[in-house]
């Protein structure tokens, strides 16, 4: 067992976890924040994307112990004071989801893309979404939502 | 994933001591290959020794005649570094094309090179630029480092500390990515350096390799036409569901031409 502590969505958390615990399982099973999804379990689909120290990563491909001392943000941490984050709002406005399974990862990646890239055209958005798979193939509206959120910010 | 003991040393010396004392240990860099293989039970180490907290393994510095990049430096950091973009822009571009943005936020140059995946991008830059690999024990020239499929000159308890990349006069990397995995079907790194022209190919064979015939032709004339009629033999190349050896041999010439054109 390994003792870990980190800040998740602004709250200090600590636990003793089995060494092999993945960050995504710590988030879901120990913290009961089930917005972060496990889609493929092979590090490809990006449904598990969270931010660790301000960078979007696949939480199924990081040990919880590696995140010891880190600041983690999950989809649950985006909305503030009952108000959706502008990217969440854009996904709703532009219907950027079908079944919704990939949505938490898509939104966490989108927030990261918009933060990193000052100018976002459609091609860049599609390239940047390489690590997120929507099995409904609903990319068109996802790209539209991200472009709208990026434009609103600028 | 099978269970293991997680270790997080604060220094190289501590990491090596932990390695000595374990029955079947593995070093963990960014984990973007190791953890997926452990989840698939292709790897089942007794101890995972995380190098993530060893400060001396990180960072990018301009050095005499080039760049020094710490082994635990992430792809994202190389891709966005002002120093890398200024000194060896081809290296920043290569890093920007590895995997996806999420992988680039975790994956490291040292992890990629130590693993020596036949289709990884970084080995092409390390060999193509004639970098020197400094480890916990010694300095190794790129030409002596890559030994075969997933095989390197590294001894079991030897840790890569940093890479010294000489600044090339011109360089470019062109890859034909597998559309699903983004690994290179074929990637060609071309560099004109003070020591001559180097052409390194990844993805095509079991291990990154140089193409002396192309290097000689480019030394005479650094133009795409110079390599247009040079074919590598398909005999030793990879053949799989993504492409035959003959297809990869063809791609080597095409990517070499594009890399020379991009290098200018």
mmCIF file with all atom_site columns, N, CA, C and O in Angstrom, chain A residues 2 18-20 22 41-43 49 55-58 60-63 65-66 68 109 112 116-117 128 130-132, chain B residues 1-6 8 28-32 35-36 39 50 53 76 96 99-106 182:
data_model
loop_
_atom_site.group_PDB
_atom_site.id
_atom_site.type_symbol
_atom_site.label_atom_id
_atom_site.label_alt_id
_atom_site.label_comp_id
_atom_site.label_asym_id
_atom_site.label_entity_id
_atom_site.label_seq_id
_atom_site.pdbx_PDB_ins_code
_atom_site.Cartn_x
_atom_site.Cartn_y
_atom_site.Cartn_z
_atom_site.occupancy
_atom_site.B_iso_or_equiv
_atom_site.pdbx_formal_charge
_atom_site.auth_seq_id
_atom_site.auth_comp_id
_atom_site.auth_asym_id
_atom_site.auth_atom_id
_atom_site.pdbx_PDB_model_num
ATOM 1   N N  . UNK A 1 2   ? 0.371   2.284  -0.621  1.00 0.00 ? 2   UNK A N  1
ATOM 2   C CA . UNK A 1 2   ? 1.098   3.552  -0.660  1.00 0.00 ? 2   UNK A CA 1
ATOM 3   C C  . UNK A 1 2   ? 0.168   4.661  -0.166  1.00 0.00 ? 2   UNK A C  1
ATOM 4   O O  . UNK A 1 2   ? -0.999  4.707  -0.554  1.00 0.00 ? 2   UNK A O  1
ATOM 5   N N  . UNK A 1 18  ? -3.698  0.638  -2.935  1.00 0.00 ? 18  UNK A N  1
ATOM 6   C CA . UNK A 1 18  ? -2.867  -0.438 -3.457  1.00 0.00 ? 18  UNK A CA 1
ATOM 7   C C  . UNK A 1 18  ? -1.920  0.185  -4.493  1.00 0.00 ? 18  UNK A C  1
ATOM 8   O O  . UNK A 1 18  ? -2.331  1.081  -5.238  1.00 0.00 ? 18  UNK A O  1
ATOM 9   N N  . UNK A 1 19  ? -0.677  -0.275 -4.550  1.00 0.00 ? 19  UNK A N  1
ATOM 10  C CA . UNK A 1 19  ? 0.319   0.355  -5.418  1.00 0.00 ? 19  UNK A CA 1
ATOM 11  C C  . UNK A 1 19  ? -0.123  0.397  -6.882  1.00 0.00 ? 19  UNK A C  1
ATOM 12  O O  . UNK A 1 19  ? 0.213   1.314  -7.620  1.00 0.00 ? 19  UNK A O  1
ATOM 13  N N  . UNK A 1 20  ? -0.854  -0.621 -7.316  1.00 0.00 ? 20  UNK A N  1
ATOM 14  C CA . UNK A 1 20  ? -1.225  -0.676 -8.732  1.00 0.00 ? 20  UNK A CA 1
ATOM 15  C C  . UNK A 1 20  ? -2.461  0.159  -9.077  1.00 0.00 ? 20  UNK A C  1
ATOM 16  O O  . UNK A 1 20  ? -2.949  0.101  -10.201 1.00 0.00 ? 20  UNK A O  1
ATOM 17  N N  . UNK A 1 22  ? -4.734  2.739  -10.481 1.00 0.00 ? 22  UNK A N  1
ATOM 18  C CA . UNK A 1 22  ? -4.606  3.789  -11.495 1.00 0.00 ? 22  UNK A CA 1
ATOM 19  C C  . UNK A 1 22  ? -5.314  5.045  -10.991 1.00 0.00 ? 22  UNK A C  1
ATOM 20  O O  . UNK A 1 22  ? -6.266  4.962  -10.210 1.00 0.00 ? 22  UNK A O  1
ATOM 21  N N  . UNK A 1 41  ? -9.673  1.218  -21.728 1.00 0.00 ? 41  UNK A N  1
ATOM 22  C CA . UNK A 1 41  ? -8.677  0.577  -20.869 1.00 0.00 ? 41  UNK A CA 1
ATOM 23  C C  . UNK A 1 41  ? -7.379  0.243  -21.609 1.00 0.00 ? 41  UNK A C  1
ATOM 24  O O  . UNK A 1 41  ? -6.572  -0.539 -21.144 1.00 0.00 ? 41  UNK A O  1
ATOM 25  N N  . UNK A 1 42  ? -7.195  0.791  -22.807 1.00 0.00 ? 42  UNK A N  1
ATOM 26  C CA . UNK A 1 42  ? -5.951  0.543  -23.543 1.00 0.00 ? 42  UNK A CA 1
ATOM 27  C C  . UNK A 1 42  ? -5.261  1.865  -23.895 1.00 0.00 ? 42  UNK A C  1
ATOM 28  O O  . UNK A 1 42  ? -4.471  1.927  -24.820 1.00 0.00 ? 42  UNK A O  1
ATOM 29  N N  . UNK A 1 43  ? -5.599  2.927  -23.174 1.00 0.00 ? 43  UNK A N  1
ATOM 30  C CA . UNK A 1 43  ? -4.923  4.222  -23.328 1.00 0.00 ? 43  UNK A CA 1
ATOM 31  C C  . UNK A 1 43  ? -5.194  4.907  -24.660 1.00 0.00 ? 43  UNK A C  1
ATOM 32  O O  . UNK A 1 43  ? -4.405  5.727  -25.114 1.00 0.00 ? 43  UNK A O  1
ATOM 33  N N  . UNK A 1 49  ? -9.892  11.442 -19.441 1.00 0.00 ? 49  UNK A N  1
ATOM 34  C CA . UNK A 1 49  ? -9.000  12.606 -19.353 1.00 0.00 ? 49  UNK A CA 1
ATOM 35  C C  . UNK A 1 49  ? -9.360  13.495 -18.161 1.00 0.00 ? 49  UNK A C  1
ATOM 36  O O  . UNK A 1 49  ? -10.526 13.851 -17.957 1.00 0.00 ? 49  UNK A O  1
ATOM 37  N N  . UNK A 1 55  ? -2.410  20.119 -16.814 1.00 0.00 ? 55  UNK A N  1
ATOM 38  C CA . UNK A 1 55  ? -2.260  19.499 -18.134 1.00 0.00 ? 55  UNK A CA 1
ATOM 39  C C  . UNK A 1 55  ? -3.211  18.316 -18.283 1.00 0.00 ? 55  UNK A C  1
ATOM 40  O O  . UNK A 1 55  ? -3.329  17.492 -17.366 1.00 0.00 ? 55  UNK A O  1
ATOM 41  N N  . UNK A 1 56  ? -3.829  18.207 -19.459 1.00 0.00 ? 56  UNK A N  1
ATOM 42  C CA . UNK A 1 56  ? -4.748  17.098 -19.716 1.00 0.00 ? 56  UNK A CA 1
ATOM 43  C C  . UNK A 1 56  ? -3.956  15.808 -19.913 1.00 0.00 ? 56  UNK A C  1
ATOM 44  O O  . UNK A 1 56  ? -3.021  15.763 -20.715 1.00 0.00 ? 56  UNK A O  1
ATOM 45  N N  . UNK A 1 57  ? -4.341  14.784 -19.182 1.00 0.00 ? 57  UNK A N  1
ATOM 46  C CA . UNK A 1 57  ? -3.673  13.482 -19.293 1.00 0.00 ? 57  UNK A CA 1
ATOM 47  C C  . UNK A 1 57  ? -4.724  12.374 -19.232 1.00 0.00 ? 57  UNK A C  1
ATOM 48  O O  . UNK A 1 57  ? -5.866  12.617 -18.839 1.00 0.00 ? 57  UNK A O  1
ATOM 49  N N  . UNK A 1 58  ? -4.310  11.161 -19.642 1.00 0.00 ? 58  UNK A N  1
ATOM 50  C CA . UNK A 1 58  ? -5.216  10.011 -19.542 1.00 0.00 ? 58  UNK A CA 1
ATOM 51  C C  . UNK A 1 58  ? -5.042  9.385  -18.164 1.00 0.00 ? 58  UNK A C  1
ATOM 52  O O  . UNK A 1 58  ? -3.991  8.829  -17.860 1.00 0.00 ? 58  UNK A O  1
ATOM 53  N N  . UNK A 1 60  ? -6.185  6.804  -16.979 1.00 0.00 ? 60  UNK A N  1
ATOM 54  C CA . UNK A 1 60  ? -6.054  5.338  -16.980 1.00 0.00 ? 60  UNK A CA 1
ATOM 55  C C  . UNK A 1 60  ? -4.619  4.942  -17.274 1.00 0.00 ? 60  UNK A C  1
ATOM 56  O O  . UNK A 1 60  ? -4.295  3.761  -17.303 1.00 0.00 ? 60  UNK A O  1
ATOM 57  N N  . UNK A 1 61  ? -3.756  5.936  -17.553 1.00 0.00 ? 61  UNK A N  1
ATOM 58  C CA . UNK A 1 61  ? -2.376  5.622  -17.907 1.00 0.00 ? 61  UNK A CA 1
ATOM 59  C C  . UNK A 1 61  ? -1.435  6.373  -16.976 1.00 0.00 ? 61  UNK A C  1
ATOM 60  O O  . UNK A 1 61  ? -0.380  6.855  -17.373 1.00 0.00 ? 61  UNK A O  1
ATOM 61  N N  . UNK A 1 62  ? -1.872  6.502  -15.748 1.00 0.00 ? 62  UNK A N  1
ATOM 62  C CA . UNK A 1 62  ? -1.064  7.123  -14.715 1.00 0.00 ? 62  UNK A CA 1
ATOM 63  C C  . UNK A 1 62  ? -1.443  6.441  -13.402 1.00 0.00 ? 62  UNK A C  1
ATOM 64  O O  . UNK A 1 62  ? -2.633  6.221  -13.136 1.00 0.00 ? 62  UNK A O  1
ATOM 65  N N  . UNK A 1 63  ? -0.436  6.096  -12.614 1.00 0.00 ? 63  UNK A N  1
ATOM 66  C CA . UNK A 1 63  ? -0.723  5.505  -11.310 1.00 0.00 ? 63  UNK A CA 1
ATOM 67  C C  . UNK A 1 63  ? -1.185  6.609  -10.366 1.00 0.00 ? 63  UNK A C  1
ATOM 68  O O  . UNK A 1 63  ? -0.704  7.749  -10.450 1.00 0.00 ? 63  UNK A O  1
ATOM 69  N N  . UNK A 1 65  ? -0.337  6.838  -7.445  1.00 0.00 ? 65  UNK A N  1
ATOM 70  C CA . UNK A 1 65  ? 0.862   7.217  -6.682  1.00 0.00 ? 65  UNK A CA 1
ATOM 71  C C  . UNK A 1 65  ? 1.701   8.257  -7.427  1.00 0.00 ? 65  UNK A C  1
ATOM 72  O O  . UNK A 1 65  ? 2.370   9.077  -6.804  1.00 0.00 ? 65  UNK A O  1
ATOM 73  N N  . UNK A 1 66  ? 1.667   8.223  -8.761  1.00 0.00 ? 66  UNK A N  1
ATOM 74  C CA . UNK A 1 66  ? 2.411   9.228  -9.533  1.00 0.00 ? 66  UNK A CA 1
ATOM 75  C C  . UNK A 1 66  ? 1.823   10.625 -9.347  1.00 0.00 ? 66  UNK A C  1
ATOM 76  O O  . UNK A 1 66  ? 2.503   11.615 -9.576  1.00 0.00 ? 66  UNK A O  1
ATOM 77  N N  . UNK A 1 68  ? 0.710   11.762 -6.560  1.00 0.00 ? 68  UNK A N  1
ATOM 78  C CA . UNK A 1 68  ? 0.878   12.191 -5.168  1.00 0.00 ? 68  UNK A CA 1
ATOM 79  C C  . UNK A 1 68  ? 1.420   13.618 -5.152  1.00 0.00 ? 68  UNK A C  1
ATOM 80  O O  . UNK A 1 68  ? 2.400   13.925 -5.823  1.00 0.00 ? 68  UNK A O  1
ATOM 81  N N  . UNK A 1 109 ? -10.344 17.681 -22.399 1.00 0.00 ? 109 UNK A N  1
ATOM 82  C CA . UNK A 1 109 ? -9.344  17.918 -23.445 1.00 0.00 ? 109 UNK A CA 1
ATOM 83  C C  . UNK A 1 109 ? -9.575  19.274 -24.102 1.00 0.00 ? 109 UNK A C  1
ATOM 84  O O  . UNK A 1 109 ? -8.627  20.031 -24.346 1.00 0.00 ? 109 UNK A O  1
ATOM 85  N N  . UNK A 1 112 ? -8.260  22.126 -22.155 1.00 0.00 ? 112 UNK A N  1
ATOM 86  C CA . UNK A 1 112 ? -6.799  22.135 -22.268 1.00 0.00 ? 112 UNK A CA 1
ATOM 87  C C  . UNK A 1 112 ? -6.349  22.700 -23.626 1.00 0.00 ? 112 UNK A C  1
ATOM 88  O O  . UNK A 1 112 ? -5.421  23.497 -23.693 1.00 0.00 ? 112 UNK A O  1
ATOM 89  N N  . UNK A 1 116 ? -4.089  26.074 -24.321 1.00 0.00 ? 116 UNK A N  1
ATOM 90  C CA . UNK A 1 116 ? -2.751  25.992 -24.923 1.00 0.00 ? 116 UNK A CA 1
ATOM 91  C C  . UNK A 1 116 ? -2.636  26.715 -26.255 1.00 0.00 ? 116 UNK A C  1
ATOM 92  O O  . UNK A 1 116 ? -1.578  27.185 -26.629 1.00 0.00 ? 116 UNK A O  1
ATOM 93  N N  . UNK A 1 117 ? -3.733  26.727 -27.040 1.00 0.00 ? 117 UNK A N  1
ATOM 94  C CA . UNK A 1 117 ? -3.646  27.199 -28.422 1.00 0.00 ? 117 UNK A CA 1
ATOM 95  C C  . UNK A 1 117 ? -4.379  28.522 -28.575 1.00 0.00 ? 117 UNK A C  1
ATOM 96  O O  . UNK A 1 117 ? -5.599  28.566 -28.370 1.00 0.00 ? 117 UNK A O  1
ATOM 97  N N  . UNK A 1 128 ? -5.934  18.090 -32.570 1.00 0.00 ? 128 UNK A N  1
ATOM 98  C CA . UNK A 1 128 ? -5.764  18.092 -31.120 1.00 0.00 ? 128 UNK A CA 1
ATOM 99  C C  . UNK A 1 128 ? -6.667  17.068 -30.433 1.00 0.00 ? 128 UNK A C  1
ATOM 100 O O  . UNK A 1 128 ? -6.434  16.690 -29.294 1.00 0.00 ? 128 UNK A O  1
ATOM 101 N N  . UNK A 1 130 ? -6.971  14.067 -31.355 1.00 0.00 ? 130 UNK A N  1
ATOM 102 C CA . UNK A 1 130 ? -6.502  12.740 -31.757 1.00 0.00 ? 130 UNK A CA 1
ATOM 103 C C  . UNK A 1 130 ? -6.595  11.711 -30.624 1.00 0.00 ? 130 UNK A C  1
ATOM 104 O O  . UNK A 1 130 ? -6.793  10.534 -30.862 1.00 0.00 ? 130 UNK A O  1
ATOM 105 N N  . UNK A 1 131 ? -6.445  12.156 -29.391 1.00 0.00 ? 131 UNK A N  1
ATOM 106 C CA . UNK A 1 131 ? -6.451  11.223 -28.263 1.00 0.00 ? 131 UNK A CA 1
ATOM 107 C C  . UNK A 1 131 ? -7.827  11.009 -27.645 1.00 0.00 ? 131 UNK A C  1
ATOM 108 O O  . UNK A 1 131 ? -7.935  10.415 -26.579 1.00 0.00 ? 131 UNK A O  1
ATOM 109 N N  . UNK A 1 132 ? -8.874  11.504 -28.287 1.00 0.00 ? 132 UNK A N  1
ATOM 110 C CA . UNK A 1 132 ? -10.234 11.329 -27.767 1.00 0.00 ? 132 UNK A CA 1
ATOM 111 C C  . UNK A 1 132 ? -11.115 10.706 -28.837 1.00 0.00 ? 132 UNK A C  1
ATOM 112 O O  . UNK A 1 132 ? -11.261 11.257 -29.922 1.00 0.00 ? 132 UNK A O  1
ATOM 113 N N  . UNK B 2 1   ? -3.969  -5.592 -14.338 1.00 0.00 ? 1   UNK B N  1
ATOM 114 C CA . UNK B 2 1   ? -2.572  -5.391 -13.982 1.00 0.00 ? 1   UNK B CA 1
ATOM 115 C C  . UNK B 2 1   ? -2.240  -6.213 -12.736 1.00 0.00 ? 1   UNK B C  1
ATOM 116 O O  . UNK B 2 1   ? -2.978  -6.174 -11.765 1.00 0.00 ? 1   UNK B O  1
ATOM 117 N N  . UNK B 2 2   ? -1.135  -6.940 -12.778 1.00 0.00 ? 2   UNK B N  1
ATOM 118 C CA . UNK B 2 2   ? -0.696  -7.675 -11.587 1.00 0.00 ? 2   UNK B CA 1
ATOM 119 C C  . UNK B 2 2   ? -0.156  -6.694 -10.558 1.00 0.00 ? 2   UNK B C  1
ATOM 120 O O  . UNK B 2 2   ? 0.292   -5.604 -10.913 1.00 0.00 ? 2   UNK B O  1
ATOM 121 N N  . UNK B 2 3   ? -0.148  -7.107 -9.303  1.00 0.00 ? 3   UNK B N  1
ATOM 122 C CA . UNK B 2 3   ? 0.341   -6.167 -8.288  1.00 0.00 ? 3   UNK B CA 1
ATOM 123 C C  . UNK B 2 3   ? 1.865   -6.080 -8.313  1.00 0.00 ? 3   UNK B C  1
ATOM 124 O O  . UNK B 2 3   ? 2.549   -6.977 -8.810  1.00 0.00 ? 3   UNK B O  1
ATOM 125 N N  . UNK B 2 4   ? 2.349   -4.985 -7.813  1.00 0.00 ? 4   UNK B N  1
ATOM 126 C CA . UNK B 2 4   ? 3.782   -4.713 -7.766  1.00 0.00 ? 4   UNK B CA 1
ATOM 127 C C  . UNK B 2 4   ? 4.014   -3.753 -6.607  1.00 0.00 ? 4   UNK B C  1
ATOM 128 O O  . UNK B 2 4   ? 3.061   -3.231 -6.030  1.00 0.00 ? 4   UNK B O  1
ATOM 129 N N  . UNK B 2 5   ? 5.286   -3.532 -6.310  1.00 0.00 ? 5   UNK B N  1
ATOM 130 C CA . UNK B 2 5   ? 5.627   -2.549 -5.287  1.00 0.00 ? 5   UNK B CA 1
ATOM 131 C C  . UNK B 2 5   ? 6.065   -1.271 -5.968  1.00 0.00 ? 5   UNK B C  1
ATOM 132 O O  . UNK B 2 5   ? 6.930   -1.300 -6.844  1.00 0.00 ? 5   UNK B O  1
ATOM 133 N N  . UNK B 2 6   ? 5.424   -0.172 -5.604  1.00 0.00 ? 6   UNK B N  1
ATOM 134 C CA . UNK B 2 6   ? 5.751   1.131  -6.204  1.00 0.00 ? 6   UNK B CA 1
ATOM 135 C C  . UNK B 2 6   ? 6.854   1.801  -5.387  1.00 0.00 ? 6   UNK B C  1
ATOM 136 O O  . UNK B 2 6   ? 6.785   1.860  -4.162  1.00 0.00 ? 6   UNK B O  1
ATOM 137 N N  . UNK B 2 8   ? 9.475   5.337  -5.225  1.00 0.00 ? 8   UNK B N  1
ATOM 138 C CA . UNK B 2 8   ? 9.713   6.648  -5.799  1.00 0.00 ? 8   UNK B CA 1
ATOM 139 C C  . UNK B 2 8   ? 10.982  7.261  -5.221  1.00 0.00 ? 8   UNK B C  1
ATOM 140 O O  . UNK B 2 8   ? 10.922  8.040  -4.264  1.00 0.00 ? 8   UNK B O  1
ATOM 141 N N  . UNK B 2 28  ? 10.143  3.365  -14.259 1.00 0.00 ? 28  UNK B N  1
ATOM 142 C CA . UNK B 2 28  ? 8.976   4.028  -14.833 1.00 0.00 ? 28  UNK B CA 1
ATOM 143 C C  . UNK B 2 28  ? 9.358   5.465  -15.203 1.00 0.00 ? 28  UNK B C  1
ATOM 144 O O  . UNK B 2 28  ? 9.797   6.230  -14.344 1.00 0.00 ? 28  UNK B O  1
ATOM 145 N N  . UNK B 2 29  ? 9.215   5.801  -16.480 1.00 0.00 ? 29  UNK B N  1
ATOM 146 C CA . UNK B 2 29  ? 9.471   7.184  -16.900 1.00 0.00 ? 29  UNK B CA 1
ATOM 147 C C  . UNK B 2 29  ? 8.118   7.873  -17.006 1.00 0.00 ? 29  UNK B C  1
ATOM 148 O O  . UNK B 2 29  ? 7.486   8.147  -15.996 1.00 0.00 ? 29  UNK B O  1
ATOM 149 N N  . UNK B 2 30  ? 7.604   8.084  -18.224 1.00 0.00 ? 30  UNK B N  1
ATOM 150 C CA . UNK B 2 30  ? 6.287   8.695  -18.357 1.00 0.00 ? 30  UNK B CA 1
ATOM 151 C C  . UNK B 2 30  ? 5.157   7.679  -18.269 1.00 0.00 ? 30  UNK B C  1
ATOM 152 O O  . UNK B 2 30  ? 3.998   8.026  -18.064 1.00 0.00 ? 30  UNK B O  1
ATOM 153 N N  . UNK B 2 31  ? 5.500   6.418  -18.490 1.00 0.00 ? 31  UNK B N  1
ATOM 154 C CA . UNK B 2 31  ? 4.525   5.343  -18.325 1.00 0.00 ? 31  UNK B CA 1
ATOM 155 C C  . UNK B 2 31  ? 3.568   5.130  -19.490 1.00 0.00 ? 31  UNK B C  1
ATOM 156 O O  . UNK B 2 31  ? 2.669   4.305  -19.407 1.00 0.00 ? 31  UNK B O  1
ATOM 157 N N  . UNK B 2 32  ? 3.764   5.850  -20.594 1.00 0.00 ? 32  UNK B N  1
ATOM 158 C CA . UNK B 2 32  ? 2.769   5.763  -21.671 1.00 0.00 ? 32  UNK B CA 1
ATOM 159 C C  . UNK B 2 32  ? 2.895   4.487  -22.498 1.00 0.00 ? 32  UNK B C  1
ATOM 160 O O  . UNK B 2 32  ? 1.986   4.142  -23.268 1.00 0.00 ? 32  UNK B O  1
ATOM 161 N N  . UNK B 2 35  ? 2.819   1.323  -18.671 1.00 0.00 ? 35  UNK B N  1
ATOM 162 C CA . UNK B 2 35  ? 1.550   1.053  -17.982 1.00 0.00 ? 35  UNK B CA 1
ATOM 163 C C  . UNK B 2 35  ? 0.553   0.324  -18.890 1.00 0.00 ? 35  UNK B C  1
ATOM 164 O O  . UNK B 2 35  ? -0.071  -0.644 -18.444 1.00 0.00 ? 35  UNK B O  1
ATOM 165 N N  . UNK B 2 36  ? 0.383   0.734  -20.167 1.00 0.00 ? 36  UNK B N  1
ATOM 166 C CA . UNK B 2 36  ? -0.505  -0.055 -21.026 1.00 0.00 ? 36  UNK B CA 1
ATOM 167 C C  . UNK B 2 36  ? -0.061  -1.524 -21.166 1.00 0.00 ? 36  UNK B C  1
ATOM 168 O O  . UNK B 2 36  ? -0.898  -2.427 -21.180 1.00 0.00 ? 36  UNK B O  1
ATOM 169 N N  . UNK B 2 39  ? -1.056  -3.278 -18.051 1.00 0.00 ? 39  UNK B N  1
ATOM 170 C CA . UNK B 2 39  ? -2.498  -3.522 -17.990 1.00 0.00 ? 39  UNK B CA 1
ATOM 171 C C  . UNK B 2 39  ? -2.880  -4.736 -18.842 1.00 0.00 ? 39  UNK B C  1
ATOM 172 O O  . UNK B 2 39  ? -3.792  -5.476 -18.507 1.00 0.00 ? 39  UNK B O  1
ATOM 173 N N  . UNK B 2 50  ? 9.738   4.607  -9.962  1.00 0.00 ? 50  UNK B N  1
ATOM 174 C CA . UNK B 2 50  ? 9.306   5.829  -10.648 1.00 0.00 ? 50  UNK B CA 1
ATOM 175 C C  . UNK B 2 50  ? 10.440  6.867  -10.627 1.00 0.00 ? 50  UNK B C  1
ATOM 176 O O  . UNK B 2 50  ? 10.881  7.295  -9.559  1.00 0.00 ? 50  UNK B O  1
ATOM 177 N N  . UNK B 2 53  ? 10.501  11.857 -9.743  1.00 0.00 ? 53  UNK B N  1
ATOM 178 C CA . UNK B 2 53  ? 10.857  12.882 -8.757  1.00 0.00 ? 53  UNK B CA 1
ATOM 179 C C  . UNK B 2 53  ? 12.359  13.169 -8.727  1.00 0.00 ? 53  UNK B C  1
ATOM 180 O O  . UNK B 2 53  ? 12.846  13.811 -7.800  1.00 0.00 ? 53  UNK B O  1
ATOM 181 N N  . UNK B 2 76  ? 5.771   17.145 -24.666 1.00 0.00 ? 76  UNK B N  1
ATOM 182 C CA . UNK B 2 76  ? 5.138   18.470 -24.718 1.00 0.00 ? 76  UNK B CA 1
ATOM 183 C C  . UNK B 2 76  ? 6.161   19.567 -24.459 1.00 0.00 ? 76  UNK B C  1
ATOM 184 O O  . UNK B 2 76  ? 6.147   20.620 -25.091 1.00 0.00 ? 76  UNK B O  1
ATOM 185 N N  . UNK B 2 96  ? 6.156   17.145 -31.391 1.00 0.00 ? 96  UNK B N  1
ATOM 186 C CA . UNK B 2 96  ? 4.759   17.582 -31.547 1.00 0.00 ? 96  UNK B CA 1
ATOM 187 C C  . UNK B 2 96  ? 3.916   16.522 -32.261 1.00 0.00 ? 96  UNK B C  1
ATOM 188 O O  . UNK B 2 96  ? 2.688   16.520 -32.146 1.00 0.00 ? 96  UNK B O  1
ATOM 189 N N  . UNK B 2 99  ? 2.273   10.462 -30.725 1.00 0.00 ? 99  UNK B N  1
ATOM 190 C CA . UNK B 2 99  ? 1.015   10.070 -30.072 1.00 0.00 ? 99  UNK B CA 1
ATOM 191 C C  . UNK B 2 99  ? -0.070  11.119 -30.206 1.00 0.00 ? 99  UNK B C  1
ATOM 192 O O  . UNK B 2 99  ? -0.416  11.533 -31.304 1.00 0.00 ? 99  UNK B O  1
ATOM 193 N N  . UNK B 2 100 ? -0.621  11.548 -29.072 1.00 0.00 ? 100 UNK B N  1
ATOM 194 C CA . UNK B 2 100 ? -1.638  12.598 -29.060 1.00 0.00 ? 100 UNK B CA 1
ATOM 195 C C  . UNK B 2 100 ? -1.282  13.570 -27.939 1.00 0.00 ? 100 UNK B C  1
ATOM 196 O O  . UNK B 2 100 ? -0.366  13.298 -27.164 1.00 0.00 ? 100 UNK B O  1
ATOM 197 N N  . UNK B 2 101 ? -1.972  14.706 -27.821 1.00 0.00 ? 101 UNK B N  1
ATOM 198 C CA . UNK B 2 101 ? -1.574  15.706 -26.824 1.00 0.00 ? 101 UNK B CA 1
ATOM 199 C C  . UNK B 2 101 ? -1.531  15.159 -25.392 1.00 0.00 ? 101 UNK B C  1
ATOM 200 O O  . UNK B 2 101 ? -0.714  15.588 -24.585 1.00 0.00 ? 101 UNK B O  1
ATOM 201 N N  . UNK B 2 102 ? -2.407  14.210 -25.105 1.00 0.00 ? 102 UNK B N  1
ATOM 202 C CA . UNK B 2 102 ? -2.492  13.673 -23.743 1.00 0.00 ? 102 UNK B CA 1
ATOM 203 C C  . UNK B 2 102 ? -1.279  12.812 -23.435 1.00 0.00 ? 102 UNK B C  1
ATOM 204 O O  . UNK B 2 102 ? -0.722  12.858 -22.339 1.00 0.00 ? 102 UNK B O  1
ATOM 205 N N  . UNK B 2 103 ? -0.861  12.037 -24.426 1.00 0.00 ? 103 UNK B N  1
ATOM 206 C CA . UNK B 2 103 ? 0.350   11.225 -24.302 1.00 0.00 ? 103 UNK B CA 1
ATOM 207 C C  . UNK B 2 103 ? 1.576   12.136 -24.206 1.00 0.00 ? 103 UNK B C  1
ATOM 208 O O  . UNK B 2 103 ? 2.489   11.891 -23.417 1.00 0.00 ? 103 UNK B O  1
ATOM 209 N N  . UNK B 2 104 ? 1.568   13.215 -24.985 1.00 0.00 ? 104 UNK B N  1
ATOM 210 C CA . UNK B 2 104 ? 2.725   14.131 -24.984 1.00 0.00 ? 104 UNK B CA 1
ATOM 211 C C  . UNK B 2 104 ? 2.882   14.858 -23.646 1.00 0.00 ? 104 UNK B C  1
ATOM 212 O O  . UNK B 2 104 ? 3.961   15.318 -23.322 1.00 0.00 ? 104 UNK B O  1
ATOM 213 N N  . UNK B 2 105 ? 1.802   14.961 -22.888 1.00 0.00 ? 105 UNK B N  1
ATOM 214 C CA . UNK B 2 105 ? 1.898   15.586 -21.557 1.00 0.00 ? 105 UNK B CA 1
ATOM 215 C C  . UNK B 2 105 ? 2.537   14.657 -20.532 1.00 0.00 ? 105 UNK B C  1
ATOM 216 O O  . UNK B 2 105 ? 2.875   15.084 -19.429 1.00 0.00 ? 105 UNK B O  1
ATOM 217 N N  . UNK B 2 106 ? 2.650   13.379 -20.843 1.00 0.00 ? 106 UNK B N  1
ATOM 218 C CA . UNK B 2 106 ? 3.207   12.401 -19.893 1.00 0.00 ? 106 UNK B CA 1
ATOM 219 C C  . UNK B 2 106 ? 4.482   11.738 -20.414 1.00 0.00 ? 106 UNK B C  1
ATOM 220 O O  . UNK B 2 106 ? 5.420   11.515 -19.656 1.00 0.00 ? 106 UNK B O  1
ATOM 221 N N  . UNK B 2 182 ? -0.895  6.445  -34.655 1.00 0.00 ? 182 UNK B N  1
ATOM 222 C CA . UNK B 2 182 ? 0.027   7.573  -34.866 1.00 0.00 ? 182 UNK B CA 1
ATOM 223 C C  . UNK B 2 182 ? 1.494   7.157  -34.778 1.00 0.00 ? 182 UNK B C  1
ATOM 224 O O  . UNK B 2 182 ? 2.387   7.983  -34.907 1.00 0.00 ? 182 UNK B O  1
#
